[in-house]
Amino acid sequence: MPRPGRNTYSDQKPPYSYISLTAMAIQSSPEKMLPLSEIYKFIMDRFPYYRENTQRWQNSLRHNLSFNDCFIKIPRRPDQPGKGSFWALHPSCGDMFENGSFLRRRKRFKVLKSDPLAPSKPAEAAQYLQQQGKLRLSALAAGGPHLPQMAAYSLGVSQPSGFKHPFAIENIIAREYKMPGGLAFSAVQPVPAAYPLPNQLGSSLGPGWPHVYGSGLLDTAAPLSMAGGDYSAYGVPLKPLCHGGQTLPAIPVPIKPPPAAVPALAALPAPIPTLLTNSPPSLSPTSSQTVTSQSSPATPSETLTSPASALHSVAVH
DNA sequence: GTATGTTTATCAGCAT
DNA sequence: ATGCTGATAAACATAC
């Protein structure tokens, strides 16, 4: 009978695929994109297992980033020096884990080459991400302890069923989780298992989540209530997001850049007031994000027409 | 030189 | 049995 002590499991491999882990990291960032080094850092900070054999798993992770269409590369701007690009999630990669297991997707996300929009708009993708980042940072600056959640998901609140990005950490953790051994447990039902759910972690990050360490980002003052949609052990907002979301407002247009398309991005000015509007009108950041009014308001007229939901992507099997 | 990114190959496990 | 997905290894190219 394994004892759920921190040391007992701290080096145990988390029940998440590299795709899941990478998506968590990306989703946890205010701008929904991270450089490779930050993805590494995120994973190592939270999963002690990955503090060892770094060469091995980091190679795998890089492989996943390149190989899977659900990850898109966002070139750095000239004023963002550093190595490598930023990585983000494809807008339409929503339902890859709808089967409830984050070890194995039911379908592989694939972008159709025929997609007329996706590959040709790196600049828009970057603009969108930058704007999203600004919006979230504005929200963070304006709000209290719950703002991370608002910042991260305010785009979705206007969506009838609620924005559900299946890669949001809170979504990954909050939803019904299928244990690697086949044992399934529900997010609303605490189970004394090796991989407990956030609501049983409390603010202690104690014995309940052995393969995850708190990062200090977690606002422990916030109640860890699944129903309320608060915070997870990852230090990111917890909100019960359901799987299978098709419209993913916080995600940029995919860039599997045709070599010629990349340089255009480099010419982007740093602050960009333009927004990409994701398809449903209600998803417009200006309409759903109340905190956006105070800074750099984006006018609808400036909205680019590259709805993420219009992207022709498909989950192939 | 190192980090990053791409591609290919192989294998194991799971789903059908 | 077959196909798919994920993990891992490795070679190679490119950027910093």
mmCIF file of C-alpha atoms (C1' of nucleotides) in Angstrom:
data_model
loop_
_atom_site.group_PDB
_atom_site.id
_atom_site.type_symbol
_atom_site.label_atom_id
_atom_site.label_comp_id
_atom_site.label_asym_id
_atom_site.label_seq_id
_atom_site.Cartn_x
_atom_site.Cartn_y
_atom_site.Cartn_z
ATOM 1 C CA MET A 1 0.000 0.000 0.000
ATOM 2 C CA PRO A 2 1.782 3.103 -1.138
ATOM 3 C CA ARG A 3 1.912 5.891 1.309
ATOM 4 C CA PRO A 4 0.986 9.192 -0.119
ATOM 5 C CA GLY A 5 3.936 10.989 1.275
ATOM 6 C CA ARG A 6 5.673 13.588 -0.752
ATOM 7 C CA ASN A 7 8.828 11.599 -0.872
ATOM 8 C CA THR A 8 7.003 8.496 -1.787
ATOM 9 C CA TYR A 9 5.814 9.810 -5.107
ATOM 10 C CA SER A 10 7.846 12.834 -5.778
ATOM 11 C CA ASP A 11 9.884 10.999 -8.320
ATOM 12 C CA GLN A 12 6.989 9.155 -9.771
ATOM 13 C CA LYS A 13 6.148 9.899 -13.321
ATOM 14 C CA PRO A 14 3.103 12.094 -13.565
ATOM 15 C CA PRO A 15 0.163 10.659 -15.431
ATOM 16 C CA TYR A 16 0.404 13.159 -18.207
ATOM 17 C CA SER A 17 1.827 12.900 -21.640
ATOM 18 C CA TYR A 18 4.348 15.401 -22.836
ATOM 19 C CA ILE A 19 1.612 16.985 -24.852
ATOM 20 C CA SER A 20 -0.414 17.501 -21.724
ATOM 21 C CA LEU A 21 2.507 18.811 -19.766
ATOM 22 C CA THR A 22 3.479 21.203 -22.489
ATOM 23 C CA ALA A 23 -0.035 22.395 -22.862
ATOM 24 C CA MET A 24 -0.235 22.967 -19.123
ATOM 25 C CA ALA A 25 2.826 25.085 -19.207
ATOM 26 C CA ILE A 26 1.606 27.142 -22.106
ATOM 27 C CA GLN A 27 -1.810 27.570 -20.608
ATOM 28 C CA SER A 28 -0.326 28.679 -17.354
ATOM 29 C CA SER A 29 1.416 31.611 -18.892
ATOM 30 C CA PRO A 30 -0.383 34.936 -19.047
ATOM 31 C CA GLU A 31 0.258 35.256 -22.720
ATOM 32 C CA LYS A 32 -0.526 31.660 -23.502
ATOM 33 C CA MET A 33 2.810 31.137 -25.060
ATOM 34 C CA LEU A 34 6.187 30.180 -23.696
ATOM 35 C CA PRO A 35 9.677 29.665 -24.922
ATOM 36 C CA LEU A 36 11.031 26.208 -24.701
ATOM 37 C CA SER A 37 13.162 26.983 -21.707
ATOM 38 C CA GLU A 38 10.134 28.178 -19.788
ATOM 39 C CA ILE A 39 8.258 25.060 -20.634
ATOM 40 C CA TYR A 40 11.119 23.072 -19.255
ATOM 41 C CA LYS A 41 11.118 25.178 -16.171
ATOM 42 C CA PHE A 42 7.415 24.871 -15.621
ATOM 43 C CA ILE A 43 7.554 21.130 -15.794
ATOM 44 C CA MET A 44 10.566 20.805 -13.584
ATOM 45 C CA ASP A 45 9.163 23.209 -11.043
ATOM 46 C CA ARG A 46 5.989 21.253 -10.663
ATOM 47 C CA PHE A 47 6.997 17.719 -11.387
ATOM 48 C CA PRO A 48 10.066 16.607 -9.522
ATOM 49 C CA TYR A 49 10.153 13.540 -11.664
ATOM 50 C CA TYR A 50 11.359 15.674 -14.506
ATOM 51 C CA ARG A 51 14.261 17.092 -12.631
ATOM 52 C CA GLU A 52 16.210 14.080 -13.622
ATOM 53 C CA ASN A 53 17.146 12.678 -16.973
ATOM 54 C CA THR A 54 16.545 16.074 -18.425
ATOM 55 C CA GLN A 55 18.223 15.273 -21.683
ATOM 56 C CA ARG A 56 15.914 12.422 -22.331
ATOM 57 C CA TRP A 57 12.580 13.959 -21.619
ATOM 58 C CA GLN A 58 13.488 17.338 -23.016
ATOM 59 C CA ASN A 59 14.370 15.729 -26.272
ATOM 60 C CA SER A 60 11.021 14.015 -26.220
ATOM 61 C CA LEU A 61 9.309 17.228 -25.428
ATOM 62 C CA ARG A 62 10.981 19.020 -28.296
ATOM 63 C CA HIS A 63 10.002 16.197 -30.531
ATOM 64 C CA ASN A 64 6.421 16.590 -29.447
ATOM 65 C CA LEU A 65 6.448 20.301 -30.042
ATOM 66 C CA SER A 66 7.629 19.872 -33.561
ATOM 67 C CA PHE A 67 5.738 16.781 -34.389
ATOM 68 C CA ASN A 68 2.311 17.677 -33.118
ATOM 69 C CA ASP A 69 0.255 20.197 -34.955
ATOM 70 C CA CYS A 70 -1.418 21.216 -31.760
ATOM 71 C CA PHE A 71 1.654 23.237 -30.942
ATOM 72 C CA ILE A 72 2.435 26.280 -32.953
ATOM 73 C CA LYS A 73 5.539 28.344 -33.047
ATOM 74 C CA ILE A 74 5.446 32.069 -32.530
ATOM 75 C CA PRO A 75 8.609 33.845 -33.616
ATOM 76 C CA ARG A 76 10.112 36.351 -31.255
ATOM 77 C CA ARG A 77 9.864 39.977 -31.992
ATOM 78 C CA PRO A 78 13.091 41.884 -32.456
ATOM 79 C CA ASP A 79 12.640 43.437 -29.061
ATOM 80 C CA GLN A 80 12.328 40.049 -27.466
ATOM 81 C CA PRO A 81 15.820 38.691 -27.787
ATOM 82 C CA GLY A 82 16.482 35.204 -26.770
ATOM 83 C CA LYS A 83 16.859 31.749 -28.075
ATOM 84 C CA GLY A 84 14.161 29.942 -29.853
ATOM 85 C CA SER A 85 10.594 30.847 -30.499
ATOM 86 C CA PHE A 86 7.548 30.962 -28.338
ATOM 87 C CA TRP A 87 5.272 28.010 -28.350
ATOM 88 C CA ALA A 88 1.537 28.209 -28.177
ATOM 89 C CA LEU A 89 -1.439 25.967 -28.586
ATOM 90 C CA HIS A 90 -3.339 25.678 -31.778
ATOM 91 C CA PRO A 91 -6.795 27.195 -31.491
ATOM 92 C CA SER A 92 -8.551 24.108 -32.605
ATOM 93 C CA CYS A 93 -6.736 21.491 -30.672
ATOM 94 C CA GLY A 94 -9.540 21.472 -28.214
ATOM 95 C CA ASP A 95 -10.851 18.001 -27.895
ATOM 96 C CA MET A 96 -7.814 15.864 -28.071
ATOM 97 C CA PHE A 97 -8.227 14.611 -24.544
ATOM 98 C CA GLU A 98 -11.932 14.350 -24.443
ATOM 99 C CA ASN A 99 -11.670 10.726 -23.473
ATOM 100 C CA GLY A 100 -10.513 11.847 -20.093
ATOM 101 C CA SER A 101 -7.054 10.431 -20.196
ATOM 102 C CA PHE A 102 -4.145 12.777 -20.417
ATOM 103 C CA LEU A 103 -1.780 10.017 -21.192
ATOM 104 C CA ARG A 104 -3.316 9.187 -24.463
ATOM 105 C CA ARG A 105 -5.409 11.235 -26.784
ATOM 106 C CA ARG A 106 -8.282 9.705 -28.542
ATOM 107 C CA LYS A 107 -7.460 11.524 -31.693
ATOM 108 C CA ARG A 108 -4.406 13.218 -32.912
ATOM 109 C CA PHE A 109 -4.820 16.804 -33.741
ATOM 110 C CA LYS A 110 -3.879 17.582 -37.287
ATOM 111 C CA VAL A 111 -3.993 20.762 -39.255
ATOM 112 C CA LEU A 112 -5.110 20.390 -42.776
ATOM 113 C CA LYS A 113 -2.709 21.720 -45.295
ATOM 114 C CA SER A 114 -5.604 23.068 -47.254
ATOM 115 C CA ASP A 115 -6.396 25.474 -44.511
ATOM 116 C CA PRO A 116 -6.257 28.820 -46.196
ATOM 117 C CA LEU A 117 -5.922 30.806 -43.037
ATOM 118 C CA ALA A 118 -3.711 29.003 -40.672
ATOM 119 C CA PRO A 119 -0.337 28.911 -42.269
ATOM 120 C CA SER A 120 -0.266 32.342 -43.743
ATOM 121 C CA LYS A 121 -0.873 34.593 -40.797
ATOM 122 C CA PRO A 122 1.952 34.466 -38.361
ATOM 123 C CA ALA A 123 1.734 38.150 -37.825
ATOM 124 C CA GLU A 124 -1.846 37.908 -36.787
ATOM 125 C CA ALA A 125 -1.041 35.124 -34.452
ATOM 126 C CA ALA A 126 1.584 37.134 -32.742
ATOM 127 C CA GLN A 127 -0.653 40.143 -32.620
ATOM 128 C CA TYR A 128 -3.348 38.133 -31.078
ATOM 129 C CA LEU A 129 -1.098 36.654 -28.477
ATOM 130 C CA GLN A 130 0.368 39.971 -27.622
ATOM 131 C CA GLN A 131 -3.034 41.447 -27.185
ATOM 132 C CA GLN A 132 -4.125 38.553 -25.088
ATOM 133 C CA GLY A 133 -1.124 38.990 -22.944
ATOM 134 C CA LYS A 134 -1.827 42.622 -22.485
ATOM 135 C CA LEU A 135 -5.380 41.944 -21.555
ATOM 136 C CA ARG A 136 -4.386 39.422 -18.997
ATOM 137 C CA LEU A 137 -1.701 41.526 -17.537
ATOM 138 C CA SER A 138 -4.120 44.370 -17.297
ATOM 139 C CA ALA A 139 -6.483 42.142 -15.469
ATOM 140 C CA LEU A 140 -3.756 41.049 -13.153
ATOM 141 C CA ALA A 141 -2.817 44.590 -12.414
ATOM 142 C CA ALA A 142 -6.338 45.600 -11.697
ATOM 143 C CA GLY A 143 -7.590 42.798 -9.636
ATOM 144 C CA GLY A 144 -7.324 40.790 -6.526
ATOM 145 C CA PRO A 145 -6.324 37.274 -5.797
ATOM 146 C CA HIS A 146 -8.791 35.797 -8.165
ATOM 147 C CA LEU A 147 -7.628 37.725 -11.085
ATOM 148 C CA PRO A 148 -5.437 35.114 -12.592
ATOM 149 C CA GLN A 149 -8.515 33.182 -13.269
ATOM 150 C CA MET A 150 -10.292 36.100 -14.683
ATOM 151 C CA ALA A 151 -7.330 37.031 -16.726
ATOM 152 C CA ALA A 152 -6.970 33.634 -18.137
ATOM 153 C CA TYR A 153 -10.547 32.893 -18.835
ATOM 154 C CA SER A 154 -12.386 36.081 -19.099
ATOM 155 C CA LEU A 155 -12.513 35.568 -22.791
ATOM 156 C CA GLY A 156 -14.622 32.596 -22.282
ATOM 157 C CA VAL A 157 -17.171 33.797 -19.861
ATOM 158 C CA SER A 158 -19.362 35.132 -22.532
ATOM 159 C CA GLN A 159 -19.507 31.864 -24.259
ATOM 160 C CA PRO A 160 -22.792 30.209 -23.531
ATOM 161 C CA SER A 161 -21.334 27.047 -22.183
ATOM 162 C CA GLY A 162 -18.271 28.702 -20.794
ATOM 163 C CA PHE A 163 -14.915 28.720 -22.366
ATOM 164 C CA LYS A 164 -13.362 25.391 -22.102
ATOM 165 C CA HIS A 165 -9.862 24.936 -23.143
ATOM 166 C CA PRO A 166 -9.124 21.339 -22.535
ATOM 167 C CA PHE A 167 -5.457 22.098 -22.072
ATOM 168 C CA ALA A 168 -5.971 24.579 -19.349
ATOM 169 C CA ILE A 169 -4.336 23.117 -16.335
ATOM 170 C CA GLU A 170 -7.368 23.545 -14.270
ATOM 171 C CA ASN A 171 -9.293 21.705 -16.825
ATOM 172 C CA ILE A 172 -6.831 18.926 -16.992
ATOM 173 C CA ILE A 173 -6.777 18.481 -13.304
ATOM 174 C CA ALA A 174 -10.291 19.357 -12.422
ATOM 175 C CA ARG A 175 -12.047 17.051 -14.720
ATOM 176 C CA GLU A 176 -12.705 13.483 -14.086
ATOM 177 C CA TYR A 177 -9.394 11.831 -14.118
ATOM 178 C CA LYS A 178 -8.663 8.377 -15.223
ATOM 179 C CA MET A 179 -5.941 6.735 -13.294
ATOM 180 C CA PRO A 180 -3.163 5.125 -15.215
ATOM 181 C CA GLY A 181 -4.106 1.804 -13.800
ATOM 182 C CA GLY A 182 -7.597 2.158 -15.043
ATOM 183 C CA LEU A 183 -9.111 3.416 -11.856
ATOM 184 C CA ALA A 184 -11.171 6.425 -12.502
ATOM 185 C CA PHE A 185 -12.258 8.963 -9.998
ATOM 186 C CA SER A 186 -14.250 12.065 -10.134
ATOM 187 C CA ALA A 187 -13.090 15.546 -9.486
ATOM 188 C CA VAL A 188 -15.818 16.124 -7.001
ATOM 189 C CA GLN A 189 -15.111 13.035 -5.062
ATOM 190 C CA PRO A 190 -11.913 13.016 -3.104
ATOM 191 C CA VAL A 191 -10.025 9.849 -3.496
ATOM 192 C CA PRO A 192 -7.019 8.917 -1.455
ATOM 193 C CA ALA A 193 -5.047 7.911 -4.426
ATOM 194 C CA ALA A 194 -1.572 8.523 -5.606
ATOM 195 C CA TYR A 195 -2.840 11.260 -7.887
ATOM 196 C CA PRO A 196 -5.347 13.197 -5.904
ATOM 197 C CA LEU A 197 -7.345 16.037 -7.157
ATOM 198 C CA PRO A 198 -6.739 19.644 -6.440
ATOM 199 C CA ASN A 199 -9.607 20.014 -4.080
ATOM 200 C CA GLN A 200 -8.059 17.590 -1.744
ATOM 201 C CA LEU A 201 -4.797 19.344 -1.845
ATOM 202 C CA GLY A 202 -6.102 22.286 -0.006
ATOM 203 C CA SER A 203 -3.514 24.948 0.157
ATOM 204 C CA SER A 204 -0.976 22.640 1.581
ATOM 205 C CA LEU A 205 0.162 20.913 -1.532
ATOM 206 C CA GLY A 206 0.823 18.280 0.951
ATOM 207 C CA PRO A 207 0.802 14.598 0.682
ATOM 208 C CA GLY A 208 -2.026 14.577 -1.719
ATOM 209 C CA TRP A 209 -0.261 15.545 -4.912
ATOM 210 C CA PRO A 210 3.006 13.814 -4.639
ATOM 211 C CA HIS A 211 4.383 14.327 -8.069
ATOM 212 C CA VAL A 212 3.625 17.992 -8.069
ATOM 213 C CA TYR A 213 5.245 20.686 -6.094
ATOM 214 C CA GLY A 214 3.766 24.033 -5.497
ATOM 215 C CA SER A 215 5.590 26.823 -7.140
ATOM 216 C CA GLY A 216 4.639 29.650 -4.914
ATOM 217 C CA LEU A 217 2.422 31.016 -7.571
ATOM 218 C CA LEU A 218 -0.539 29.536 -5.917
ATOM 219 C CA ASP A 219 -2.552 31.984 -4.032
ATOM 220 C CA THR A 220 -3.218 29.984 -0.986
ATOM 221 C CA ALA A 221 -5.746 32.462 0.213
ATOM 222 C CA ALA A 222 -8.040 31.418 -2.514
ATOM 223 C CA PRO A 223 -10.243 28.529 -1.676
ATOM 224 C CA LEU A 224 -9.591 25.457 -3.652
ATOM 225 C CA SER A 225 -13.075 24.785 -4.626
ATOM 226 C CA MET A 226 -13.768 22.947 -7.759
ATOM 227 C CA ALA A 227 -17.229 24.272 -8.018
ATOM 228 C CA GLY A 228 -16.060 27.776 -7.646
ATOM 229 C CA GLY A 229 -13.370 27.297 -10.200
ATOM 230 C CA ASP A 230 -10.384 28.513 -8.363
ATOM 231 C CA TYR A 231 -6.844 27.358 -8.282
ATOM 232 C CA SER A 232 -5.001 24.209 -8.818
ATOM 233 C CA ALA A 233 -1.860 22.890 -7.347
ATOM 234 C CA TYR A 234 -0.033 24.260 -10.336
ATOM 235 C CA GLY A 235 -0.504 27.785 -9.204
ATOM 236 C CA VAL A 236 -2.881 28.523 -11.960
ATOM 237 C CA PRO A 237 -6.539 29.187 -11.889
ATOM 238 C CA LEU A 238 -8.810 26.315 -11.401
ATOM 239 C CA LYS A 239 -11.991 26.323 -13.247
ATOM 240 C CA PRO A 240 -14.111 23.422 -14.165
ATOM 241 C CA LEU A 241 -13.766 23.509 -17.859
ATOM 242 C CA CYS A 242 -15.211 20.772 -19.822
ATOM 243 C CA HIS A 243 -13.576 19.058 -22.648
ATOM 244 C CA GLY A 244 -14.332 19.170 -26.260
ATOM 245 C CA GLY A 245 -14.317 22.886 -26.650
ATOM 246 C CA GLN A 246 -14.213 23.871 -30.230
ATOM 247 C CA THR A 247 -13.805 27.568 -29.983
ATOM 248 C CA LEU A 248 -10.751 28.557 -28.135
ATOM 249 C CA PRO A 249 -10.465 32.240 -27.878
ATOM 250 C CA ALA A 250 -7.175 32.589 -26.167
ATOM 251 C CA ILE A 251 -5.174 30.811 -28.747
ATOM 252 C CA PRO A 252 -3.417 32.228 -31.708
ATOM 253 C CA VAL A 253 -3.632 31.363 -35.277
ATOM 254 C CA PRO A 254 -1.378 28.444 -35.926
ATOM 255 C CA ILE A 255 1.935 29.008 -37.434
ATOM 256 C CA LYS A 256 3.568 26.133 -39.070
ATOM 257 C CA PRO A 257 5.275 28.814 -40.918
ATOM 258 C CA PRO A 258 6.093 28.571 -44.491
ATOM 259 C CA PRO A 259 9.628 29.892 -44.424
ATOM 260 C CA ALA A 260 8.675 32.980 -46.323
ATOM 261 C CA ALA A 261 5.960 33.891 -43.891
ATOM 262 C CA VAL A 262 8.083 34.181 -40.816
ATOM 263 C CA PRO A 263 10.040 37.339 -41.542
ATOM 264 C CA ALA A 264 6.859 39.323 -41.799
ATOM 265 C CA LEU A 265 6.383 38.881 -38.117
ATOM 266 C CA ALA A 266 9.679 40.387 -37.267
ATOM 267 C CA ALA A 267 8.453 43.693 -38.517
ATOM 268 C CA LEU A 268 5.683 43.824 -36.005
ATOM 269 C CA PRO A 269 5.690 46.743 -33.660
ATOM 270 C CA ALA A 270 5.671 45.868 -30.038
ATOM 271 C CA PRO A 271 2.301 47.129 -28.892
ATOM 272 C CA ILE A 272 -0.399 46.088 -31.223
ATOM 273 C CA PRO A 273 -3.907 47.252 -30.689
ATOM 274 C CA THR A 274 -5.295 44.819 -33.136
ATOM 275 C CA LEU A 275 -7.274 41.865 -32.037
ATOM 276 C CA LEU A 276 -8.047 38.667 -33.629
ATOM 277 C CA THR A 277 -11.601 37.910 -33.031
ATOM 278 C CA ASN A 278 -12.375 34.321 -32.539
ATOM 279 C CA SER A 279 -15.370 33.353 -34.336
ATOM 280 C CA PRO A 280 -18.363 33.774 -32.081
ATOM 281 C CA PRO A 281 -18.994 37.464 -31.737
ATOM 282 C CA SER A 282 -19.512 37.023 -28.060
ATOM 283 C CA LEU A 283 -15.976 35.883 -27.756
ATOM 284 C CA SER A 284 -14.613 39.235 -28.616
ATOM 285 C CA PRO A 285 -12.196 40.134 -25.884
ATOM 286 C CA THR A 286 -13.597 43.592 -25.719
ATOM 287 C CA SER A 287 -17.034 42.339 -25.113
ATOM 288 C CA SER A 288 -16.245 39.759 -22.552
ATOM 289 C CA GLN A 289 -13.314 41.164 -20.760
ATOM 290 C CA THR A 290 -14.476 43.932 -18.599
ATOM 291 C CA VAL A 291 -11.055 44.898 -17.432
ATOM 292 C CA THR A 292 -9.929 45.734 -20.895
ATOM 293 C CA SER A 293 -11.575 49.056 -20.942
ATOM 294 C CA GLN A 294 -8.937 50.770 -18.936
ATOM 295 C CA SER A 295 -6.006 50.216 -21.151
ATOM 296 C CA SER A 296 -5.281 49.964 -24.799
ATOM 297 C CA PRO A 297 -8.806 49.376 -25.890
ATOM 298 C CA ALA A 298 -9.081 47.561 -29.110
ATOM 299 C CA THR A 299 -11.745 48.718 -31.367
ATOM 300 C CA PRO A 300 -13.831 46.182 -33.141
ATOM 301 C CA SER A 301 -13.028 47.863 -36.357
ATOM 302 C CA GLU A 302 -9.474 46.891 -35.874
ATOM 303 C CA THR A 303 -10.394 43.326 -35.441
ATOM 304 C CA LEU A 304 -8.762 41.020 -37.835
ATOM 305 C CA THR A 305 -10.873 38.448 -39.412
ATOM 306 C CA SER A 306 -9.144 35.248 -38.678
ATOM 307 C CA PRO A 307 -11.500 33.327 -36.500
ATOM 308 C CA ALA A 308 -9.766 30.471 -34.918
ATOM 309 C CA SER A 309 -12.805 28.336 -35.275
ATOM 310 C CA ALA A 310 -12.633 28.825 -38.964
ATOM 311 C CA LEU A 311 -9.375 27.086 -39.045
ATOM 312 C CA HIS A 312 -9.696 23.913 -40.860
ATOM 313 C CA SER A 313 -8.163 21.514 -38.549
ATOM 314 C CA VAL A 314 -9.147 18.035 -37.951
ATOM 315 C CA ALA A 315 -8.515 15.310 -35.553
ATOM 316 C CA VAL A 316 -7.310 12.381 -37.457
ATOM 317 C CA HIS A 317 -7.345 8.977 -36.181
ATOM 318 C "C1'" DG B 1 29.535 25.175 -27.969
ATOM 319 C "C1'" DT B 2 25.013 25.035 -26.607
ATOM 320 C "C1'" DA B 3 20.212 25.484 -27.146
ATOM 321 C "C1'" DT B 4 16.655 24.914 -30.116
ATOM 322 C "C1'" DG B 5 14.042 22.748 -33.776
ATOM 323 C "C1'" DT B 6 13.055 18.984 -37.308
ATOM 324 C "C1'" DT B 7 12.800 14.549 -38.831
ATOM 325 C "C1'" DT B 8 13.052 9.583 -38.817
ATOM 326 C "C1'" DA B 9 12.894 5.286 -36.574
ATOM 327 C "C1'" DT B 10 11.649 1.932 -33.129
ATOM 328 C "C1'" DC B 11 9.033 0.079 -29.523
ATOM 329 C "C1'" DA B 12 5.213 -0.506 -26.106
ATOM 330 C "C1'" DG B 13 0.581 0.029 -24.873
ATOM 331 C "C1'" DC B 14 -4.092 0.792 -25.987
ATOM 332 C "C1'" DA B 15 -8.362 0.790 -28.901
ATOM 333 C "C1'" DT B 16 -10.933 -1.104 -32.442
ATOM 334 C "C1'" DA C 1 -4.507 -8.470 -35.902
ATOM 335 C "C1'" DT C 2 -4.230 -3.962 -37.032
ATOM 336 C "C1'" DG C 3 -3.798 0.840 -36.469
ATOM 337 C "C1'" DC C 4 -2.933 4.698 -33.606
ATOM 338 C "C1'" DT C 5 -0.640 7.232 -29.929
ATOM 339 C "C1'" DG C 6 3.045 8.208 -26.934
ATOM 340 C "C1'" DA C 7 7.873 7.702 -25.390
ATOM 341 C "C1'" DT C 8 12.435 7.436 -26.529
ATOM 342 C "C1'" DA C 9 16.602 7.707 -29.222
ATOM 343 C "C1'" DA C 10 19.243 9.635 -32.614
ATOM 344 C "C1'" DA C 11 20.913 12.357 -36.463
ATOM 345 C "C1'" DC C 12 20.952 16.584 -38.371
ATOM 346 C "C1'" DA C 13 20.233 21.617 -39.136
ATOM 347 C "C1'" DT C 14 19.952 26.197 -37.446
ATOM 348 C "C1'" DA C 15 20.267 30.139 -34.264
ATOM 349 C "C1'" DC C 16 22.345 32.429 -30.554
#
